[in-house]
CSV table of C-alpha atoms in Angstrom, one decimal:
chain,number,residue,atom,x,y,z
A,12,MET,CA,110.0,108.1,90.9
A,13,SER,CA,106.8,108.2,88.9
A,14,LEU,CA,104.4,105.5,89.7
A,15,ARG,CA,102.8,103.2,87.1
A,16,LEU,CA,99.0,103.3,88.1
A,17,PRO,CA,95.9,102.1,86.5
A,18,ASP,CA,95.0,105.6,85.3
A,19,THR,CA,98.6,106.2,84.1
A,20,GLY,CA,98.3,107.8,80.5
A,21,ALA,CA,94.8,109.0,80.9
A,22,GLU,CA,93.0,110.7,77.9
A,23,VAL,CA,93.4,114.4,77.6
A,24,LEU,CA,90.4,116.1,75.9
A,25,PRO,CA,91.1,119.0,73.4
A,26,ASP,CA,90.2,121.7,76.1
A,27,GLY,CA,92.8,120.3,78.6
A,28,ARG,CA,90.6,118.2,80.6
A,29,ARG,CA,92.1,114.7,81.8
A,30,LEU,CA,89.7,111.8,81.8
A,31,VAL,CA,90.7,109.5,84.7
A,32,PRO,CA,88.7,106.4,84.7
A,33,SER,CA,89.1,105.8,88.4
A,34,ALA,CA,87.8,109.5,89.1
A,35,SER,CA,85.0,108.9,86.6
A,36,ARG,CA,83.8,105.8,88.5
A,37,ASN,CA,84.0,106.8,92.1
A,38,ALA,CA,82.7,110.5,91.6
A,39,GLU,CA,79.0,109.6,91.8
A,40,PRO,CA,79.3,107.2,94.8
A,41,ILE,CA,81.5,109.8,96.7
A,42,LEU,CA,78.9,112.4,96.0
A,43,THR,CA,76.0,110.4,97.1
A,44,ALA,CA,77.8,109.9,100.4
A,45,LEU,CA,78.8,113.5,100.9
A,46,LYS,CA,75.2,114.6,100.3
A,47,GLY,CA,74.1,112.8,103.4
A,48,LEU,CA,76.4,114.7,105.5
A,49,GLY,CA,75.1,118.2,105.3
A,50,LEU,CA,78.4,119.8,104.5
A,51,ARG,CA,78.2,123.7,104.2
A,52,GLY,CA,80.8,126.5,103.5
A,53,ARG,CA,84.3,126.1,102.2
A,54,LEU,CA,85.8,122.8,101.2
A,55,LEU,CA,89.4,122.2,100.6
A,56,GLU,CA,90.2,119.4,98.3
A,57,ILE,CA,93.6,117.8,98.9
A,58,ALA,CA,95.2,116.2,95.8
A,59,SER,CA,92.6,117.3,93.3
A,60,GLY,CA,94.2,115.3,90.4
A,61,SER,CA,92.4,116.1,87.1
A,62,GLY,CA,89.9,118.3,88.8
A,63,LEU,CA,87.0,116.1,87.7
A,64,HIS,CA,85.7,115.7,91.2
A,65,ALA,CA,85.5,119.4,91.8
A,66,ALA,CA,83.2,119.9,88.7
A,67,HIS,CA,81.1,116.9,89.5
A,68,MET,CA,80.6,117.7,93.2
A,69,ALA,CA,81.0,121.4,94.0
A,70,GLY,CA,77.7,122.5,92.4
A,71,ALA,CA,75.6,119.6,93.7
A,72,LEU,CA,76.8,120.2,97.3
A,73,GLY,CA,76.6,123.9,97.0
A,74,LEU,CA,80.2,124.3,98.4
A,75,ASP,CA,82.9,127.0,97.9
A,76,TRP,CA,85.4,124.5,96.5
A,77,GLN,CA,89.2,124.8,96.7
A,78,PRO,CA,91.2,122.7,94.7
A,79,SER,CA,94.8,122.0,95.5
A,80,GLU,CA,97.9,120.0,94.1
A,81,VAL,CA,101.4,119.4,95.0
A,82,ASP,CA,102.5,120.1,91.4
A,83,ALA,CA,101.1,122.8,89.1
A,84,VAL,CA,101.2,120.3,86.2
A,85,HIS,CA,97.5,119.5,87.2
A,86,PHE,CA,96.3,123.0,87.2
A,87,PRO,CA,95.5,123.2,83.4
A,88,SER,CA,93.1,120.2,83.7
A,89,ILE,CA,91.7,121.4,87.1
A,90,ARG,CA,90.9,124.8,85.5
A,91,ALA,CA,89.5,123.1,82.4
A,92,TRP,CA,87.0,121.0,84.4
A,93,ALA,CA,86.0,124.0,86.5
A,94,ALA,CA,85.1,125.8,83.3
A,95,THR,CA,82.4,123.2,82.6
A,96,THR,CA,80.5,124.3,85.6
A,97,ASP,CA,78.9,127.4,86.9
A,98,ALA,CA,79.8,125.9,90.5
A,99,LEU,CA,82.0,128.0,92.8
A,100,ILE,CA,85.4,126.6,92.3
A,101,ARG,CA,88.3,128.5,93.0
A,102,PRO,CA,91.7,128.8,91.2
A,103,PRO,CA,93.8,125.7,92.0
A,104,VAL,CA,96.6,126.2,94.7
A,105,LEU,CA,99.9,124.6,95.4
A,106,LEU,CA,99.8,122.5,98.7
A,107,ASP,CA,101.9,119.9,100.0
A,108,ALA,CA,99.7,118.3,102.7
A,109,THR,CA,102.5,115.7,103.6
A,110,ARG,CA,104.6,118.8,105.0
A,111,ALA,CA,104.4,119.5,108.6
A,112,GLY,CA,102.8,122.9,109.4
A,113,TRP,CA,100.7,123.3,106.3
A,114,ALA,CA,97.6,123.7,108.3
A,115,ALA,CA,98.8,126.9,109.8
A,116,GLU,CA,98.6,128.4,106.4
A,117,PHE,CA,95.5,126.7,105.1
A,118,SER,CA,93.1,126.8,108.2
A,119,GLY,CA,89.5,127.3,108.9
A,120,TRP,CA,87.9,124.9,106.3
A,121,ASP,CA,84.4,123.8,107.0
A,122,ALA,CA,85.3,120.4,105.1
A,123,ILE,CA,88.3,118.8,103.5
A,124,LEU,CA,88.2,115.9,101.0
A,125,LEU,CA,90.9,113.7,100.3
A,126,VAL,CA,90.3,110.8,97.6
A,127,ASN,CA,92.7,108.0,96.8
A,128,LEU,CA,96.0,109.4,98.1
A,129,LEU,CA,97.0,107.6,101.3
A,130,HIS,CA,98.2,104.5,99.6
A,131,LEU,CA,100.3,106.5,97.4
A,132,ILE,CA,102.5,108.1,100.0
A,133,PRO,CA,104.9,106.8,102.7
A,134,GLU,CA,103.7,106.0,106.1
A,135,ASP,CA,105.6,109.0,107.7
A,136,ALA,CA,104.1,111.5,105.1
A,137,ALA,CA,100.5,109.9,105.6
A,138,ALA,CA,100.9,110.5,109.5
A,139,THR,CA,102.0,114.1,108.9
A,140,LEU,CA,98.9,114.7,106.8
A,141,LEU,CA,96.5,113.2,109.1
A,142,SER,CA,97.9,114.8,112.2
A,143,GLU,CA,97.4,118.3,110.2
A,144,LEU,CA,93.7,117.6,109.4
A,145,SER,CA,92.2,118.5,112.7
A,146,LYS,CA,94.4,121.9,112.6
A,147,ALA,CA,93.1,122.9,109.3
A,148,LEU,CA,89.4,122.3,110.0
A,149,ALA,CA,87.2,124.9,111.5
A,150,PRO,CA,85.2,124.0,114.7
A,151,LEU,CA,82.4,121.4,113.7
A,152,GLY,CA,84.3,120.9,110.4
A,153,THR,CA,84.4,117.6,108.8
A,154,ALA,CA,87.2,115.8,106.9
A,155,CYS,CA,86.4,112.9,104.5
A,156,LEU,CA,88.8,110.5,103.2
A,157,TYR,CA,88.1,107.9,100.7
A,158,GLY,CA,90.1,105.1,99.5
A,159,PRO,CA,91.4,101.4,100.0
A,160,PHE,CA,92.6,100.2,103.5
A,161,LEU,CA,94.1,97.1,105.0
A,162,ARG,CA,91.9,95.5,107.7
A,163,ASN,CA,93.8,93.9,110.4
A,164,GLY,CA,96.8,94.2,108.3
A,165,GLN,CA,95.3,92.4,105.5
A,166,THR,CA,93.7,93.4,102.0
A,167,THR,CA,90.1,92.4,101.5
A,168,SER,CA,90.1,91.0,97.9
A,169,PRO,CA,92.4,89.6,95.3
A,170,GLY,CA,92.5,92.9,93.4
A,171,ASP,CA,93.5,94.7,96.3
A,172,ALA,CA,96.2,92.4,97.1
A,173,ALA,CA,97.3,92.6,93.6
A,174,PHE,CA,97.2,96.5,93.5
A,175,ASP,CA,98.8,96.9,96.8
A,176,ALA,CA,101.8,94.4,95.6
A,177,SER,CA,102.4,96.4,92.7
A,178,LEU,CA,102.6,99.6,94.6
A,179,ARG,CA,105.1,98.0,97.0
A,180,ALA,CA,107.1,96.7,94.1
A,181,GLN,CA,107.5,100.1,92.7
A,182,ASP,CA,108.3,101.7,96.2
A,183,PRO,CA,108.6,99.9,99.2
A,184,SER,CA,107.7,102.8,101.3
A,185,ILE,CA,104.1,103.1,100.0
A,186,GLY,CA,100.9,101.0,100.0
A,187,TYR,CA,97.7,100.5,101.7
A,188,LYS,CA,97.5,101.9,105.1
A,189,ASP,CA,95.8,99.9,107.8
A,190,LEU,CA,92.4,101.2,108.8
A,191,ALA,CA,93.2,100.9,112.6
A,192,TRP,CA,96.4,102.9,112.1
A,193,VAL,CA,94.6,105.7,110.2
A,194,VAL,CA,91.7,105.9,112.6
A,195,LYS,CA,94.0,106.1,115.6
A,196,ARG,CA,95.9,109.2,114.0
A,197,LEU,CA,92.6,110.9,113.2
A,198,SER,CA,91.3,110.3,116.8
A,199,GLY,CA,94.6,111.4,118.2
A,200,GLY,CA,93.9,114.8,116.7
A,201,GLY,CA,90.5,115.0,118.5
A,202,LEU,CA,88.4,113.9,115.7
A,203,SER,CA,85.5,111.4,115.8
A,204,VAL,CA,85.7,108.9,113.0
A,205,GLU,CA,82.7,107.0,111.3
A,206,GLU,CA,83.4,104.4,108.6
A,207,ARG,CA,81.2,104.0,105.7
A,208,ALA,CA,81.5,101.1,103.2
A,209,MET,CA,81.9,102.2,99.5
A,210,PRO,CA,81.9,100.2,96.2
A,211,ALA,CA,85.1,98.1,95.3
A,212,ASN,CA,85.8,97.5,98.8
A,213,ASN,CA,86.8,101.1,99.6
A,214,LEU,CA,85.8,103.1,102.5
A,215,LEU,CA,84.8,106.7,103.2
A,216,LEU,CA,86.2,107.9,106.6
A,217,ILE,CA,84.1,110.8,108.0
A,218,ALA,CA,86.4,112.7,110.7
A,219,ARG,CA,84.3,115.4,112.6
A,220,LYS,CA,85.8,118.0,114.8
A,221,SER,CA,84.1,119.3,117.8
A,222,ASN,CA,83.4,122.7,118.7
A,223,SER,CA,85.8,122.7,121.5
A,224,ILE,CA,89.0,121.8,119.7
A,225,PRO,CA,91.1,125.0,118.9
C-alpha cells in the first residue's frame, strides 16, 4: 500500500530532481548537527529518498557518500541531485535495510544516516534495521537517526499526534516508535546513544560504536 504523506506529490523539476518540502526544511538543521560530530570517511545513507540530503550535506561534511533505496524508482532523482554538486556522491544502490543480514553485504561504514524512516515501517522491520546497524558500522563508526519519536508512549505535540494517527489509520502496523524502545535496541547492539533535540519536536539519535565491537 502506498502511504499518503505530507510530501506525497512532491514537485519534480525538469532535470528529474524531486523537491520534497520536509527534506528541504530539515536538511540544514541536520547538517548543522552532523558538523559537530567530526564524521570522516564513508557514509551510507539509508532510504535516501529524493537525494536532496546527499547533495546538501556530502560536500559540506567532506564525506564519501553512498545513497541507497529499497526501490530504484528513486534513483533518477538521486542522480539528478548528485549532478548539482562536485561532492563525492556514489551512484545509488538497492538496499532493503529491514531485511535480516543486510549488514553482511554492506559493512565497514564510518557513518550511517537514516532520516524519517522508522515511523513509516512496522515495528518488526524497525527492530531488524536497528539490530543490523552496529554490524554495518566500522569500529568507532557512528549511526545517526533523525525523526519523530514517542516519549513514554505518547506524542509530544498535537501535530505529531495527528500525523501518527493518520499513519496508523492507513496501516495499523506502522507509526511513531517509542524512544526508549529504539534506544534499547541500539544499546543492545553495543552502541552508546546520545539524544539531541531538533526542530519540530524531532530528535537526532547519535549511536556510536566502540573499537572493541566486531
